[in-house]
Amino acid sequence: MFKEVRHLSSRSCMGRAGRAGAGRFGDVRVTTRHNPPPLLSTDDASRGIGGFAMGSSVPSLFLDPQIRDWVLFPITLVMILVGILRHYVVVLLQSPPKKLTRAAIREQRALVRSNVLRATSSNSPIPFSFYQSISQNLSKAFEAGTYLKDGPPKEGETPTPPNPLSDPAAMDGMMAGMKTQMVMMVPQMIIMGWINFFFEGFVLIKLPFPLTLGFKSMLQRGIQTPDMDVRWVSSLSWYFLNFFGLNGLYRIILGGDEAADAAQNLAASPFAMATPQAGQPQDFNKLLKAERDHLEFAEGLHKWIGDDIETRVLKKYGRL
Amino acid sequence: MAMDLPSALHRLAHYRTHNTRASRQIFEAGAVVFRNDALGKLGDDNWQFFETLALAAVDVGRPDITEECLRHLSAQFPDSPRVQCLEGILKEATESAEVALRYYQALLDADPSNVAAWKRQISVLRRLGRTESAVEELSKFADTFYTDVEAWLELADLYASRNQYTSALQSLSHVLVLAPQNPFYVLQAAETAFTAEDVPLALRFFLMVIDMTDDAETDTPTPAGITVRAWYGVELAAARLEAEPRLGSQSPSNTRSPEHLSKLRKLAQDMIQAAGKSAQGAEAEASSAWLRR
């Protein structure tokens, strides 16, 4: 039995282990040192070709504890340390936020201004005449483009959407974003390469949940065993598990807002590369024009608190 | 006043968190700290301590202490806008206003969005009496930093000091939009409207203050604080509207005159009397005398 198991699993790792000799962590060694429980369950139906449980829940492979000591923990430790290192590199790489001119500040806050006004419209503290004058002024200014940082568009010139390549401020924003991306991606590549090179050819862990056969090619890369349960996965999949799972740990160690959140970055990166960063080269012209419709709508909703306040107060004091 | 070190430290911490401007107490507490050589005890707060002490020393009339604090601060934080603002304040106190204005202008040329320097420049302009430039700068400031309520309040105050009450009311309307839950601002708007002869608007604003400040109980006991002032305002406005009905239809802001004026007036008088009764001595006399006017 021992021999059979050995034969089946060593076919995959023979290449690596054979080349590199003893001492590499490339072997699945089924050890007999600790009087292991029988490899097969006592259920007759599950007796099969050495070591594979057919439909029973008893673990069919017993892995060398050295695998745990020398592969599982090191991968996790390395990923944690690299994550912390990445965080500090990003913090160091960040340049201080650049100063904005007065016009640029005004442009950024123009939307806020209109939002603040609209928020109060249904229970407004000011009478309609005041509200209307503020709202109309804002609306006219948005239409004319007085709030844009380069001033209202000249006569006859069609306003062009801001081009990130020509606007130096936006360019800086994009460069900063790209730098962060590089810092994230490079260590990931290195670690993946390291794992693929050193820790290939054996299963590392057993997933606690079942999976379909489709996952076999991805999770058991490098182990050509057509019958092994998909729940046994290689070290590369342990890497992926860590990749997505260590964010919580980073949050605890590095305290909240940290730059090592790789999964978030991965998800955000396709968008971040395509569209400009942080709304800076946002086309304020279009945004402000769209805001005018909202302003008009809010104007229609306007109700002043003071409209029937005398009846309310009199009723409250029982005089009415 | 004799003060020992722990109470001095305690006071300073209290002033720091509440941002109070109790300059003489801060100055004396600071003197105690220095006498006992206890700067180390403040730990990381010692820079804020220097800043507060610098401002307090200017208020109390000891610019030498301010200079000393500034030396420590600029050694620790070179090129900090906060420290530069403090230096500007020291210049305002010791040298002529033009020197200070030039200094602030230099700061603003270097960095046009330096909020602290801009605010100081506006306050110096106001102090000099150059209200047109002050109004112009402050309007630009409030336009850029729309959400700064203090800026709009200051603008309203500036307009009111020049009797431009409609512009003051417009600034106050921005204040109200930005901070709709604050009854003090509504009271200010009410009193400005009354001074501007827009009595229906004033009456409604006074009623809004009352609605905001008294709590749910309907048989309210005596009104207190700002509510009393609002009731005085209601009484005055209602009396005025009863005496001059044409005011009710001529409101510059097209505000309808409230109904049930006599009931409102009676209610206001009762409330003022209740407040007067709870007050002591001269205040009670004054309120009942006023009611009989």
Coordinates of C-alpha atoms in Angstrom, one line a residue:
Chain A
M1 CA 0.0 0.0 0.0
F2 CA 2.7 2.3 0.9
K3 CA 4.5 1.5 -2.3
E4 CA 1.5 2.1 -4.4
V5 CA 0.9 5.5 -2.9
R6 CA 4.4 6.4 -3.4
H7 CA 4.4 5.4 -6.9
L8 CA 1.3 7.5 -7.9
S9 CA 2.4 10.6 -6.2
S10 CA 6.0 10.5 -7.0
R11 CA 5.4 10.6 -10.7
S12 CA 4.7 14.3 -10.5
C13 CA 7.4 15.3 -8.2
M14 CA 10.1 13.1 -9.5
G15 CA 11.2 15.7 -12.0
R16 CA 11.8 18.4 -9.5
A17 CA 13.0 16.3 -6.7
G18 CA 15.1 14.2 -8.9
R19 CA 16.9 17.2 -10.3
A20 CA 17.4 19.0 -7.2
G21 CA 18.1 16.1 -5.0
A22 CA 17.2 15.6 -1.4
G23 CA 16.3 18.4 0.9
R24 CA 13.9 20.1 -1.5
F25 CA 10.3 20.3 -0.4
G26 CA 9.1 18.6 -3.4
D27 CA 8.0 15.2 -2.1
V28 CA 4.8 14.0 -0.7
R29 CA 6.2 11.6 1.8
V30 CA 3.6 9.5 3.5
T31 CA 5.3 8.8 6.7
T32 CA 4.9 5.8 8.9
R33 CA 6.5 7.3 11.9
H34 CA 3.5 8.0 14.0
N35 CA 1.5 4.9 13.4
P36 CA -1.0 6.7 11.2
P37 CA -4.6 5.7 11.1
P38 CA -5.3 3.3 8.3
L39 CA -5.1 5.0 5.0
L40 CA -8.4 3.7 4.0
S41 CA -11.6 3.6 5.9
T42 CA -12.9 0.4 7.0
D43 CA -15.8 0.8 4.7
D44 CA -15.4 -1.7 1.9
A45 CA -16.9 0.5 -0.7
S46 CA -14.2 2.9 -0.2
R47 CA -11.3 0.6 -0.8
G48 CA -9.8 1.7 -4.0
I49 CA -6.5 2.3 -5.6
G50 CA -4.2 3.2 -2.9
G51 CA -5.2 6.1 -0.9
F52 CA -8.2 7.6 -2.5
A53 CA -11.4 7.7 -0.7
M54 CA -14.3 7.1 -3.0
G55 CA -17.1 9.2 -1.6
S56 CA -16.3 8.9 2.1
S57 CA -15.4 11.7 4.3
V58 CA -12.4 10.2 6.0
P59 CA -9.2 12.0 5.0
S60 CA -7.4 9.8 2.5
L61 CA -4.0 11.4 2.5
F62 CA -1.8 11.9 5.5
L63 CA 0.6 14.7 4.8
D64 CA 4.0 15.1 6.3
P65 CA 4.0 17.7 9.1
Q66 CA 7.2 19.1 7.6
I67 CA 5.0 20.3 4.8
R68 CA 3.1 22.3 7.2
D69 CA 6.2 23.6 9.0
W70 CA 8.2 24.5 5.9
V71 CA 5.6 25.5 3.4
L72 CA 2.3 26.6 4.9
F73 CA 3.7 28.9 7.6
P74 CA 6.6 30.4 5.5
I75 CA 4.2 31.4 2.6
T76 CA 1.9 33.1 5.0
L77 CA 4.7 34.8 6.9
V78 CA 6.4 36.0 3.7
M79 CA 3.1 37.4 2.4
I80 CA 2.4 39.3 5.6
L81 CA 5.8 40.8 5.8
V82 CA 5.8 41.7 2.1
G83 CA 2.4 43.3 2.6
I84 CA 3.6 45.5 5.4
L85 CA 6.7 46.4 3.4
R86 CA 4.4 47.4 0.5
H87 CA 2.4 49.6 2.7
Y88 CA 5.4 51.5 3.9
V89 CA 6.8 51.9 0.5
V90 CA 3.6 53.4 -0.8
V91 CA 3.4 55.7 2.2
L92 CA 7.0 56.9 1.4
L93 CA 6.3 57.2 -2.3
Q94 CA 3.3 59.5 -1.8
S95 CA 4.0 63.0 -2.6
P96 CA 2.2 65.7 -0.6
P97 CA -1.1 66.9 -2.1
K98 CA -0.4 69.7 -4.5
K99 CA -1.8 73.1 -3.7
L100 CA -4.8 74.3 -5.7
T101 CA -5.4 77.8 -6.9
R102 CA -8.4 79.7 -5.7
A103 CA -10.2 79.1 -8.9
A104 CA -9.6 75.4 -8.8
I105 CA -10.9 75.2 -5.2
R106 CA -14.0 77.1 -6.2
E107 CA -14.6 74.8 -9.1
Q108 CA -14.3 71.7 -6.9
R109 CA -16.7 73.1 -4.3
A110 CA -19.3 74.4 -6.8
L111 CA -21.1 71.1 -6.8
V112 CA -21.1 71.0 -3.0
R113 CA -22.6 74.4 -3.0
S114 CA -25.5 73.4 -5.0
N115 CA -26.0 70.2 -3.1
V116 CA -26.1 72.1 0.2
L117 CA -28.7 74.3 -1.2
R118 CA -30.8 71.5 -2.5
A119 CA -30.7 69.5 0.7
T120 CA -32.5 72.2 2.6
S121 CA -35.2 72.9 0.0
S122 CA -38.0 70.9 1.4
N123 CA -37.8 72.2 4.9
S124 CA -36.2 75.4 4.1
P125 CA -35.2 78.0 6.8
I126 CA -35.5 80.8 4.2
P127 CA -38.5 82.2 2.4
F128 CA -39.0 81.5 -1.2
S129 CA -37.8 84.8 -2.5
F130 CA -34.4 84.3 -1.0
Y131 CA -34.1 80.7 -2.0
Q132 CA -35.1 81.5 -5.5
S133 CA -32.5 84.3 -5.9
I134 CA -29.7 82.0 -4.6
S135 CA -30.9 79.2 -6.8
Q136 CA -31.3 81.3 -9.9
N137 CA -27.9 82.9 -9.5
L138 CA -26.2 79.5 -9.2
S139 CA -28.1 78.2 -12.2
K140 CA -27.0 81.2 -14.3
A141 CA -23.5 80.9 -13.2
F142 CA -23.4 77.2 -14.0
E143 CA -24.8 77.9 -17.4
A144 CA -22.3 80.6 -18.1
G145 CA -19.4 78.6 -16.7
T146 CA -18.3 81.2 -14.2
Y147 CA -17.3 78.5 -11.8
L148 CA -14.9 76.7 -14.1
K149 CA -11.3 77.2 -13.1
D150 CA -10.3 78.5 -16.5
G151 CA -13.1 80.9 -16.6
P152 CA -16.2 80.9 -18.8
P153 CA -15.6 79.5 -22.3
K154 CA -14.9 82.3 -24.8
E155 CA -17.3 83.1 -27.5
G156 CA -17.4 80.6 -30.3
E157 CA -15.0 78.2 -28.7
T158 CA -16.5 74.8 -28.0
P159 CA -15.5 73.8 -24.5
T160 CA -13.3 70.7 -24.7
P161 CA -13.3 68.1 -22.1
P162 CA -10.2 68.2 -20.0
N163 CA -7.4 66.1 -21.5
P164 CA -5.4 64.3 -18.8
L165 CA -2.3 64.3 -21.0
S166 CA -2.3 68.1 -21.4
D167 CA -3.4 69.0 -17.9
P168 CA -0.3 68.8 -15.7
A169 CA -2.2 68.5 -12.5
A170 CA -4.1 65.5 -13.7
M171 CA -0.9 64.0 -15.1
D172 CA 0.6 64.0 -11.6
G173 CA -2.5 62.3 -10.2
M174 CA -2.2 59.6 -12.8
M175 CA 1.5 59.1 -12.3
A176 CA 0.9 58.7 -8.6
G177 CA -1.7 56.1 -9.2
M178 CA 0.5 54.2 -11.6
K179 CA 3.4 54.2 -9.2
T180 CA 1.1 52.7 -6.5
Q181 CA 0.0 50.0 -9.0
M182 CA 3.6 49.1 -9.8
V183 CA 4.5 48.8 -6.1
M184 CA 1.5 46.5 -5.7
M185 CA 2.1 44.3 -8.7
V186 CA 5.8 43.7 -8.6
P187 CA 5.9 41.9 -5.2
Q188 CA 2.9 39.8 -6.2
M189 CA 4.7 38.6 -9.4
I190 CA 7.9 37.8 -7.5
I191 CA 6.1 35.8 -4.8
M192 CA 4.1 33.9 -7.4
G193 CA 7.2 33.0 -9.2
W194 CA 8.9 32.0 -6.0
I195 CA 6.1 29.7 -5.1
N196 CA 5.8 28.2 -8.5
F197 CA 9.5 27.5 -8.6
F198 CA 10.0 26.1 -5.1
F199 CA 6.7 24.7 -4.0
E200 CA 5.4 22.9 -7.0
G201 CA 4.3 19.4 -7.4
F202 CA 2.6 18.5 -4.1
V203 CA -0.6 19.2 -2.3
L204 CA -0.5 21.4 0.7
I205 CA -3.9 21.6 2.2
K206 CA -7.4 20.2 2.1
L207 CA -10.1 22.7 1.5
P208 CA -13.0 22.3 4.0
F209 CA -15.6 22.6 1.3
P210 CA -16.1 20.6 -1.9
L211 CA -15.5 21.8 -5.3
T212 CA -16.3 20.7 -8.8
L213 CA -13.8 19.0 -11.1
G214 CA -13.4 22.2 -13.1
F215 CA -11.2 23.6 -10.5
K216 CA -8.8 20.8 -10.6
S217 CA -6.6 22.3 -13.3
M218 CA -6.3 25.6 -11.5
L219 CA -5.9 24.4 -7.9
Q220 CA -3.8 21.3 -8.5
R221 CA -1.4 22.7 -11.1
G222 CA 1.6 20.5 -11.6
I223 CA 0.1 17.4 -10.0
Q224 CA -1.1 15.0 -12.7
T225 CA -3.5 12.8 -10.7
P226 CA -6.8 12.5 -12.5
D227 CA -8.6 10.9 -9.6
M228 CA -7.5 12.9 -6.6
D229 CA -10.2 14.8 -4.8
V230 CA -10.3 18.4 -5.8
R231 CA -10.3 19.4 -2.2
W232 CA -6.6 18.8 -2.0
V233 CA -4.9 21.8 -3.5
S234 CA -1.4 23.0 -4.2
S235 CA 0.6 25.7 -2.6
L236 CA -0.3 28.2 -5.4
S237 CA -3.9 28.1 -4.3
W238 CA -2.8 28.7 -0.7
Y239 CA -1.1 31.8 -2.0
F240 CA -4.3 33.0 -3.6
L241 CA -6.2 32.3 -0.4
N242 CA -3.7 34.4 1.5
F243 CA -3.8 37.1 -1.1
F244 CA -7.5 37.7 -0.6
G245 CA -7.7 36.9 3.0
L246 CA -4.9 38.8 4.6
N247 CA -6.6 42.2 4.2
G248 CA -8.3 41.9 7.5
L249 CA -4.9 41.2 9.2
Y250 CA -3.4 44.2 7.5
R251 CA -6.2 46.3 8.7
I252 CA -5.4 45.2 12.3
I253 CA -1.7 45.5 12.1
L254 CA -1.4 48.7 10.1
G255 CA -4.5 50.3 11.5
G256 CA -7.3 51.2 9.1
D257 CA -6.6 53.2 6.0
E258 CA -3.6 51.2 4.7
A259 CA -2.2 50.9 1.3
A260 CA -1.6 47.1 1.3
D261 CA -5.1 46.2 0.4
A262 CA -4.2 44.2 -2.6
A263 CA -7.6 42.7 -3.5
Q264 CA -9.3 46.1 -3.5
N265 CA -6.5 47.4 -5.7
L266 CA -6.8 44.5 -8.1
A267 CA -10.5 45.1 -8.4
A268 CA -10.1 48.8 -8.8
S269 CA -7.2 48.8 -11.2
P270 CA -8.9 48.1 -14.5
F271 CA -11.1 51.2 -13.9
A272 CA -8.3 53.3 -12.4
M273 CA -6.1 52.9 -15.4
A274 CA -8.9 53.7 -17.9
T275 CA -10.6 56.7 -16.2
P276 CA -8.9 59.7 -14.6
Q277 CA -8.2 59.6 -10.9
A278 CA -10.2 61.2 -8.0
G279 CA -12.4 63.2 -10.2
Q280 CA -9.8 65.8 -11.0
P281 CA -10.0 66.0 -14.7
Q282 CA -13.8 65.5 -14.4
D283 CA -15.6 67.5 -16.9
F284 CA -17.0 70.1 -14.6
N285 CA -18.7 71.9 -17.4
K286 CA -21.0 69.0 -18.1
L287 CA -21.5 68.2 -14.4
L288 CA -22.5 71.7 -13.6
K289 CA -24.9 71.9 -16.5
A290 CA -26.5 68.7 -15.4
E291 CA -26.8 70.2 -11.9
R292 CA -29.0 72.9 -13.2
D293 CA -31.8 70.4 -13.7
H294 CA -31.5 69.3 -10.1
L295 CA -31.6 72.9 -9.0
E296 CA -34.8 73.5 -10.9
F297 CA -36.4 70.4 -9.4
A298 CA -35.5 71.4 -5.9
E299 CA -36.9 74.9 -6.5
G300 CA -40.2 73.3 -7.2
L301 CA -40.0 71.4 -4.0
H302 CA -39.3 74.4 -1.8
K303 CA -41.4 74.8 1.3
W304 CA -40.5 77.4 3.9
I305 CA -40.8 76.4 7.6
G306 CA -42.1 79.9 8.4
D307 CA -45.2 79.6 6.1
D308 CA -47.7 78.5 8.6
I309 CA -45.6 78.9 11.7
E310 CA -48.1 81.2 13.5
T311 CA -50.8 78.6 13.6
R312 CA -48.3 75.9 14.7
V313 CA -47.0 78.0 17.6
L314 CA -50.4 79.1 18.7
K315 CA -51.7 75.5 18.7
K316 CA -48.6 74.4 20.6
Y317 CA -49.5 76.8 23.4
G318 CA -53.2 76.0 23.2
R319 CA -54.2 79.5 22.2
L320 CA -55.9 78.4 19.0
Chain B
M1 CA -4.3 84.5 41.5
A2 CA -2.1 81.8 43.0
M3 CA -2.3 78.6 41.0
D4 CA -0.4 75.4 41.5
L5 CA 0.9 73.3 38.6
P6 CA -1.7 70.6 38.3
S7 CA -4.6 73.0 38.3
A8 CA -2.7 75.2 35.8
L9 CA -2.2 72.2 33.5
H10 CA -5.8 71.2 33.9
R11 CA -7.1 74.6 33.0
L12 CA -4.8 74.8 29.9
A13 CA -6.1 71.4 28.7
H14 CA -9.7 72.6 29.2
Y15 CA -9.1 75.8 27.3
R16 CA -7.4 73.8 24.5
T17 CA -10.2 71.4 24.0
H18 CA -12.9 74.1 24.2
N19 CA -11.0 76.7 22.2
T20 CA -11.9 79.4 24.7
R21 CA -10.2 82.8 24.5
A22 CA -9.7 83.3 28.3
S23 CA -6.4 85.2 27.7
R24 CA -5.6 86.4 31.1
Q25 CA -6.1 82.9 32.7
I26 CA -4.1 81.3 30.0
F27 CA -1.3 83.7 30.4
E28 CA -1.2 83.2 34.2
A29 CA -1.4 79.4 33.8
G30 CA 1.4 79.6 31.3
A31 CA 3.5 81.6 33.7
V32 CA 3.0 78.9 36.3
V33 CA 4.1 76.3 33.9
F34 CA 7.3 78.2 33.1
R35 CA 8.0 78.9 36.7
N36 CA 7.8 75.2 37.6
D37 CA 9.8 74.3 34.5
A38 CA 7.1 71.9 33.5
L39 CA 7.2 72.0 29.8
G40 CA 8.1 68.3 29.6
K41 CA 4.8 67.4 31.4
L42 CA 2.8 68.6 28.5
G43 CA 4.3 66.1 26.2
D44 CA 3.2 66.4 22.6
D45 CA 0.7 69.2 23.5
N46 CA 3.5 71.6 24.2
W47 CA 3.4 73.0 20.7
Q48 CA -0.2 73.8 21.0
F49 CA 0.5 75.3 24.4
F50 CA 3.0 77.6 22.7
E51 CA 0.5 78.6 20.2
T52 CA -2.3 79.3 22.7
L53 CA 0.2 81.2 24.9
A54 CA 1.4 83.3 22.0
L55 CA -2.2 84.4 21.2
A56 CA -3.0 85.0 24.9
A57 CA 0.2 87.1 25.3
V58 CA -0.8 89.3 22.4
D59 CA -4.2 89.8 24.0
V60 CA -2.8 90.6 27.4
G61 CA -0.2 93.0 26.0
R62 CA 3.1 91.1 26.3
P63 CA 4.5 90.8 22.8
D64 CA 7.8 89.8 24.2
I65 CA 6.4 86.5 25.4
T66 CA 4.8 86.0 22.0
E67 CA 8.1 86.4 20.3
E68 CA 9.7 83.9 22.6
C69 CA 6.9 81.3 21.9
L70 CA 7.3 82.1 18.1
R71 CA 11.0 81.4 18.3
H72 CA 10.3 77.9 19.7
L73 CA 7.6 77.2 17.2
S74 CA 9.4 78.3 14.1
A75 CA 12.4 76.3 15.2
Q76 CA 10.3 73.2 15.3
F77 CA 8.0 73.9 12.4
P78 CA 9.8 76.0 9.8
D79 CA 7.6 77.2 6.9
S80 CA 4.4 76.3 8.6
P81 CA 1.4 78.4 7.5
R82 CA 0.1 78.3 11.1
V83 CA 3.3 79.7 12.5
Q84 CA 3.4 82.3 9.7
C85 CA -0.1 83.4 10.7
L86 CA 1.0 83.8 14.3
E87 CA 3.9 86.0 13.1
G88 CA 1.5 88.1 11.2
I89 CA -0.6 88.5 14.3
L90 CA 2.4 89.6 16.2
K91 CA 3.2 92.2 13.5
E92 CA -0.4 93.5 13.7
A93 CA 0.1 94.0 17.5
T94 CA 3.5 95.6 17.4
E95 CA 3.9 97.3 14.1
S96 CA 1.6 99.4 11.9
A97 CA -1.2 97.9 10.0
E98 CA 0.3 98.5 6.6
V99 CA 3.4 96.4 7.5
A100 CA 1.1 93.6 8.5
L101 CA -1.0 94.0 5.4
R102 CA 2.2 93.8 3.2
Y103 CA 3.2 90.7 5.1
Y104 CA -0.1 89.0 4.5
Q105 CA -0.1 90.0 0.9
A106 CA 3.4 88.4 0.5
L107 CA 2.1 85.2 2.0
L108 CA -0.9 85.2 -0.3
D109 CA 1.2 85.8 -3.3
A110 CA 3.2 82.8 -2.5
D111 CA 0.2 80.6 -1.8
P112 CA -3.2 82.1 -2.9
S113 CA -5.2 79.5 -1.0
N114 CA -3.7 80.2 2.4
V115 CA -6.9 80.4 4.4
A116 CA -5.4 81.8 7.6
A117 CA -3.5 84.6 5.9
W118 CA -6.6 85.6 3.9
K119 CA -8.8 85.8 7.0
R120 CA -6.2 87.9 8.8
Q121 CA -5.9 90.2 5.9
I122 CA -9.7 90.7 5.9
S123 CA -9.8 91.4 9.6
V124 CA -7.0 93.9 9.3
L125 CA -8.8 95.7 6.5
R126 CA -11.9 95.8 8.6
R127 CA -10.0 97.2 11.6
L128 CA -8.5 99.9 9.4
G129 CA -12.0 101.0 8.4
R130 CA -11.5 100.1 4.7
T131 CA -14.8 98.4 4.6
E132 CA -15.1 98.4 0.8
S133 CA -11.9 96.4 0.3
A134 CA -12.9 94.2 3.3
V135 CA -16.3 93.5 1.8
E136 CA -14.7 92.8 -1.6
E137 CA -12.1 90.4 -0.2
L138 CA -14.6 88.7 2.1
S139 CA -17.1 88.2 -0.7
K140 CA -14.4 86.5 -2.8
F141 CA -13.4 84.4 0.2
A142 CA -17.0 83.4 1.0
D143 CA -17.5 82.6 -2.7
T144 CA -14.4 80.3 -2.8
F145 CA -14.9 78.7 0.6
Y146 CA -18.7 78.5 0.5
T147 CA -19.1 76.2 3.5
D148 CA -17.4 78.5 5.9
V149 CA -20.3 79.8 8.0
E150 CA -18.1 82.3 10.0
A151 CA -17.2 84.0 6.7
W152 CA -20.8 84.6 5.8
L153 CA -21.6 85.7 9.3
E154 CA -18.8 88.2 9.2
L155 CA -20.0 89.4 5.8
A156 CA -23.5 89.9 7.2
D157 CA -22.1 91.9 10.1
L158 CA -20.0 94.1 7.8
Y159 CA -23.1 94.9 5.7
A160 CA -25.2 95.6 8.7
S161 CA -22.6 98.0 10.1
R162 CA -22.9 99.9 6.9
N163 CA -26.7 99.8 7.0
Q164 CA -27.0 97.6 3.9
Y165 CA -29.6 95.4 5.5
T166 CA -30.8 93.7 2.3
S167 CA -27.3 92.5 1.5
A168 CA -26.9 91.4 5.2
L169 CA -30.1 89.4 4.9
Q170 CA -28.8 87.7 1.8
S171 CA -25.6 86.7 3.5
L172 CA -27.6 85.5 6.5
S173 CA -29.7 83.4 4.1
H174 CA -26.6 81.6 3.1
V175 CA -25.8 81.1 6.8
L176 CA -29.2 79.6 7.3
V177 CA -28.9 77.3 4.4
L178 CA -25.5 76.1 5.7
A179 CA -26.6 75.7 9.3
P180 CA -30.3 75.4 9.5
Q181 CA -30.5 74.0 13.0
N182 CA -28.9 76.9 14.8
P183 CA -31.5 79.2 16.4
F184 CA -29.0 82.0 17.1
Y185 CA -28.5 82.6 13.4
V186 CA -32.3 82.7 12.8
L187 CA -32.5 85.2 15.6
Q188 CA -29.9 87.3 14.0
A189 CA -31.8 87.1 10.7
A190 CA -35.0 88.1 12.5
E191 CA -33.5 91.1 14.1
T192 CA -31.8 92.2 10.9
A193 CA -35.1 91.9 9.1
F194 CA -36.9 93.9 11.7
T195 CA -34.2 96.7 11.4
A196 CA -34.7 96.6 7.6
E197 CA -38.4 97.2 8.2
D198 CA -39.4 93.8 6.8
V199 CA -41.7 93.2 9.8
P200 CA -43.7 90.2 8.6
L201 CA -40.4 88.4 7.8
A202 CA -39.0 89.3 11.2
L203 CA -42.1 88.1 13.0
R204 CA -42.0 84.7 11.2
F205 CA -38.3 84.3 11.9
F206 CA -38.9 85.1 15.6
L207 CA -41.6 82.4 15.6
M208 CA -39.2 80.0 14.0
V209 CA -36.7 80.6 16.8
I210 CA -39.4 79.9 19.4
D211 CA -40.4 76.8 17.5
M212 CA -36.8 75.6 17.5
T213 CA -35.9 76.4 21.1
D214 CA -38.7 75.4 23.3
D215 CA -39.2 71.7 24.0
A216 CA -42.2 69.6 23.5
E217 CA -44.3 70.4 26.5
T218 CA -47.3 72.4 25.6
D219 CA -48.0 74.1 28.9
T220 CA -44.5 75.3 28.9
P221 CA -43.3 76.8 32.1
T222 CA -41.1 79.9 31.8
P223 CA -39.1 80.5 28.7
A224 CA -35.4 81.0 29.2
G225 CA -32.4 82.3 27.4
I226 CA -32.7 83.0 23.7
T227 CA -36.4 82.2 23.7
V228 CA -37.1 85.2 25.9
R229 CA -35.4 87.4 23.4
A230 CA -37.5 85.9 20.6
W231 CA -40.7 86.5 22.6
Y232 CA -39.7 90.1 23.0
G233 CA -39.2 90.2 19.2
V234 CA -42.7 88.6 18.6
E235 CA -44.3 91.2 20.8
L236 CA -42.6 94.1 19.1
A237 CA -43.2 92.8 15.6
A238 CA -46.9 92.0 16.3
A239 CA -47.5 95.3 17.9
R240 CA -45.9 97.1 15.0
L241 CA -48.0 95.2 12.5
E242 CA -51.2 95.9 14.4
A243 CA -50.3 99.6 14.6
E244 CA -49.3 99.9 10.9
P245 CA -51.1 97.4 8.8
R246 CA -49.6 98.8 5.6
L247 CA -46.3 97.2 6.7
G248 CA -47.9 93.8 6.4
S249 CA -48.6 94.2 2.7
Q250 CA -45.3 95.9 1.8
S251 CA -42.8 93.3 2.8
P252 CA -39.7 93.6 0.5
S253 CA -39.4 89.8 0.5
N254 CA -43.0 89.3 -0.3
T255 CA -43.7 87.6 3.0
R256 CA -47.3 87.2 4.0
S257 CA -48.2 88.9 7.2
P258 CA -49.1 86.3 9.9
E259 CA -52.7 85.8 11.0
H260 CA -54.1 86.0 14.6
L261 CA -51.8 88.9 15.4
S262 CA -53.7 89.7 18.6
K263 CA -53.5 86.2 19.9
L264 CA -49.8 86.1 19.1
R265 CA -49.3 89.4 20.9
K266 CA -51.2 88.1 24.0
L267 CA -49.2 84.9 24.1
A268 CA -46.0 86.8 23.8
Q269 CA -46.9 89.1 26.7
D270 CA -47.8 86.1 28.9
M271 CA -44.5 84.5 28.1
I272 CA -42.5 87.6 28.8
Q273 CA -44.4 88.1 32.1
A274 CA -43.7 84.5 33.1
A275 CA -40.0 85.0 32.3
G276 CA -40.0 88.3 34.1
K277 CA -41.5 86.7 37.2
S278 CA -38.8 84.1 37.4
A279 CA -36.1 86.7 37.1
Q280 CA -34.9 88.6 40.2
G281 CA -35.4 92.2 41.2
A282 CA -34.6 94.8 38.6
E283 CA -35.1 92.5 35.6
A284 CA -38.7 91.7 36.7
E285 CA -39.5 95.3 37.2
A286 CA -38.1 96.2 33.8
S287 CA -40.0 93.6 31.9
S288 CA -43.3 94.5 33.5
A289 CA -42.7 98.2 32.9
W290 CA -41.9 97.5 29.3
L291 CA -45.0 95.5 28.8
R292 CA -47.1 98.5 30.0
R293 CA -45.4 100.9 27.6

